[in-house]
Amino acid sequence: MSDHFEKVGLVSEIPDVGRLSVILGDEVSALVLRAGDDFYCVEDICTHDGQPMTDGDFDGCELTCPRHGAKFNVKTGAATQMPATEPVRTFPVEIRNGEIYVEYDD
Ligand code: FES
């Protein structure tokens, strides 16, 4: 079976509503975002002007770019507030025995 999931960290490393910075495939900066039992992964680059969103507010549903305030739905990647209009890339996440795996296929 082809499995493009890679282990990126542990559930215990992320607060109930929080994030973990990871590198996928040694090339893509991404954020694993946790909202209770739900986990998401988005590329850590704002589609408005390339700002890393590592320090952006996360309310459990939307991630805010710290530069100009664009918001993204972390489940779908959709831009929900200007000035961004393009979605941010998302990656599937699986939790296996307390470990976080993200699917990345370049
Ligand atoms: S760079 Fe993110 S809103 Fe402008």
mmCIF file of C-alpha atoms and ligand atoms in Angstrom:
data_model
loop_
_atom_site.group_PDB
_atom_site.id
_atom_site.type_symbol
_atom_site.label_atom_id
_atom_site.label_comp_id
_atom_site.label_asym_id
_atom_site.label_seq_id
_atom_site.Cartn_x
_atom_site.Cartn_y
_atom_site.Cartn_z
ATOM 1 C CA MET A 1 0.000 0.000 0.000
ATOM 2 C CA SER A 2 1.335 3.402 -0.909
ATOM 3 C CA ASP A 3 1.299 5.649 2.137
ATOM 4 C CA HIS A 4 2.307 9.266 1.737
ATOM 5 C CA PHE A 5 1.573 10.095 5.355
ATOM 6 C CA GLU A 6 4.583 11.218 7.338
ATOM 7 C CA LYS A 7 4.839 11.531 11.098
ATOM 8 C CA VAL A 8 5.210 15.178 12.102
ATOM 9 C CA GLY A 9 4.736 15.174 15.861
ATOM 10 C CA LEU A 10 2.737 14.106 18.872
ATOM 11 C CA VAL A 11 -0.778 15.090 19.895
ATOM 12 C CA SER A 12 0.600 15.889 23.346
ATOM 13 C CA GLU A 13 2.784 18.644 21.834
ATOM 14 C CA ILE A 14 -0.221 20.808 20.908
ATOM 15 C CA PRO A 15 -2.579 22.541 23.338
ATOM 16 C CA ASP A 16 -6.335 21.961 23.000
ATOM 17 C CA VAL A 17 -6.603 24.945 20.670
ATOM 18 C CA GLY A 18 -3.147 25.440 19.248
ATOM 19 C CA ARG A 19 -0.654 24.791 16.504
ATOM 20 C CA LEU A 20 2.605 23.096 15.647
ATOM 21 C CA SER A 21 4.998 24.234 12.914
ATOM 22 C CA VAL A 22 6.166 21.378 10.714
ATOM 23 C CA ILE A 23 8.098 20.805 7.487
ATOM 24 C CA LEU A 24 6.543 18.436 4.958
ATOM 25 C CA GLY A 25 8.804 16.501 2.627
ATOM 26 C CA ASP A 26 11.788 18.600 3.706
ATOM 27 C CA GLU A 27 10.403 21.469 1.638
ATOM 28 C CA VAL A 28 6.982 22.817 2.630
ATOM 29 C CA SER A 29 6.390 24.812 5.808
ATOM 30 C CA ALA A 30 3.029 23.957 7.298
ATOM 31 C CA LEU A 31 0.986 24.352 10.450
ATOM 32 C CA VAL A 32 -0.824 21.522 12.184
ATOM 33 C CA LEU A 33 -3.788 23.119 13.928
ATOM 34 C CA ARG A 34 -5.685 21.496 16.755
ATOM 35 C CA ALA A 35 -9.216 22.263 17.873
ATOM 36 C CA GLY A 36 -9.951 19.720 20.592
ATOM 37 C CA ASP A 37 -10.118 16.319 18.912
ATOM 38 C CA ASP A 38 -9.965 17.793 15.407
ATOM 39 C CA PHE A 39 -6.680 18.323 13.580
ATOM 40 C CA TYR A 40 -5.980 20.207 10.369
ATOM 41 C CA CYS A 41 -2.906 21.077 8.356
ATOM 42 C CA VAL A 42 -2.398 24.110 6.127
ATOM 43 C CA GLU A 43 0.598 25.455 4.259
ATOM 44 C CA ASP A 44 2.210 28.196 6.315
ATOM 45 C CA ILE A 45 2.089 30.835 3.591
ATOM 46 C CA CYS A 46 -0.648 33.437 3.221
ATOM 47 C CA THR A 47 -1.983 33.500 -0.333
ATOM 48 C CA HIS A 48 -2.287 37.280 -0.241
ATOM 49 C CA ASP A 49 1.405 38.171 -0.085
ATOM 50 C CA GLY A 50 3.386 35.212 1.177
ATOM 51 C CA GLN A 51 3.427 35.991 4.897
ATOM 52 C CA PRO A 52 4.072 33.022 7.223
ATOM 53 C CA MET A 53 1.023 32.606 9.470
ATOM 54 C CA THR A 54 2.851 30.877 12.305
ATOM 55 C CA ASP A 55 1.947 33.645 14.753
ATOM 56 C CA GLY A 56 -1.550 34.324 13.445
ATOM 57 C CA ASP A 57 -4.613 34.071 15.674
ATOM 58 C CA PHE A 58 -6.406 30.726 15.569
ATOM 59 C CA ASP A 59 -9.905 30.508 17.034
ATOM 60 C CA GLY A 60 -10.410 26.804 16.430
ATOM 61 C CA CYS A 61 -11.958 27.385 13.012
ATOM 62 C CA GLU A 62 -10.142 30.179 11.231
ATOM 63 C CA LEU A 63 -6.505 31.190 11.009
ATOM 64 C CA THR A 64 -5.760 34.897 10.685
ATOM 65 C CA CYS A 65 -2.765 36.193 8.771
ATOM 66 C CA PRO A 66 -0.867 38.506 11.127
ATOM 67 C CA ARG A 67 0.142 40.902 8.339
ATOM 68 C CA HIS A 68 -3.064 42.277 6.792
ATOM 69 C CA GLY A 69 -5.720 40.256 8.585
ATOM 70 C CA ALA A 70 -6.897 37.808 5.935
ATOM 71 C CA LYS A 71 -8.663 34.753 7.363
ATOM 72 C CA PHE A 72 -8.679 31.147 6.205
ATOM 73 C CA ASN A 73 -10.986 28.280 7.103
ATOM 74 C CA VAL A 74 -8.495 25.647 8.284
ATOM 75 C CA LYS A 75 -10.794 22.768 7.296
ATOM 76 C CA THR A 76 -11.250 23.771 3.653
ATOM 77 C CA GLY A 77 -8.442 26.284 3.171
ATOM 78 C CA ALA A 78 -10.948 28.817 1.827
ATOM 79 C CA ALA A 79 -10.136 32.491 2.207
ATOM 80 C CA THR A 80 -12.967 33.903 4.317
ATOM 81 C CA GLN A 81 -11.803 37.483 4.722
ATOM 82 C CA MET A 82 -10.041 39.925 2.403
ATOM 83 C CA PRO A 83 -7.467 40.785 1.313
ATOM 84 C CA ALA A 84 -6.788 37.117 0.477
ATOM 85 C CA THR A 85 -9.010 35.619 -2.204
ATOM 86 C CA GLU A 86 -7.208 32.373 -3.022
ATOM 87 C CA PRO A 87 -7.438 29.336 -0.711
ATOM 88 C CA VAL A 88 -4.454 28.173 1.295
ATOM 89 C CA ARG A 89 -3.249 24.629 0.565
ATOM 90 C CA THR A 90 -4.483 21.983 2.990
ATOM 91 C CA PHE A 91 -3.173 18.510 3.796
ATOM 92 C CA PRO A 92 -5.014 15.476 5.263
ATOM 93 C CA VAL A 93 -4.176 14.632 8.873
ATOM 94 C CA GLU A 94 -4.457 11.313 10.671
ATOM 95 C CA ILE A 95 -3.910 10.559 14.338
ATOM 96 C CA ARG A 96 -2.404 7.156 15.019
ATOM 97 C CA ASN A 97 -1.797 6.165 18.641
ATOM 98 C CA GLY A 98 -1.191 9.722 19.761
ATOM 99 C CA GLU A 99 1.068 10.515 16.816
ATOM 100 C CA ILE A 100 0.230 13.062 14.133
ATOM 101 C CA TYR A 101 0.617 12.065 10.493
ATOM 102 C CA VAL A 102 0.170 14.410 7.531
ATOM 103 C CA GLU A 103 -0.271 13.331 3.941
ATOM 104 C CA TYR A 104 2.162 15.065 1.666
ATOM 105 C CA ASP A 105 2.749 14.029 -1.906
ATOM 106 C CA ASP A 106 4.903 16.391 -3.907
HETATM 107 S S1 FES B 1 0.097 38.748 3.537
HETATM 108 FE FE1 FES B 1 -1.523 37.778 4.597
HETATM 109 S S2 FES B 1 -3.147 39.200 4.529
HETATM 110 FE FE2 FES B 1 -1.559 40.138 3.403
#
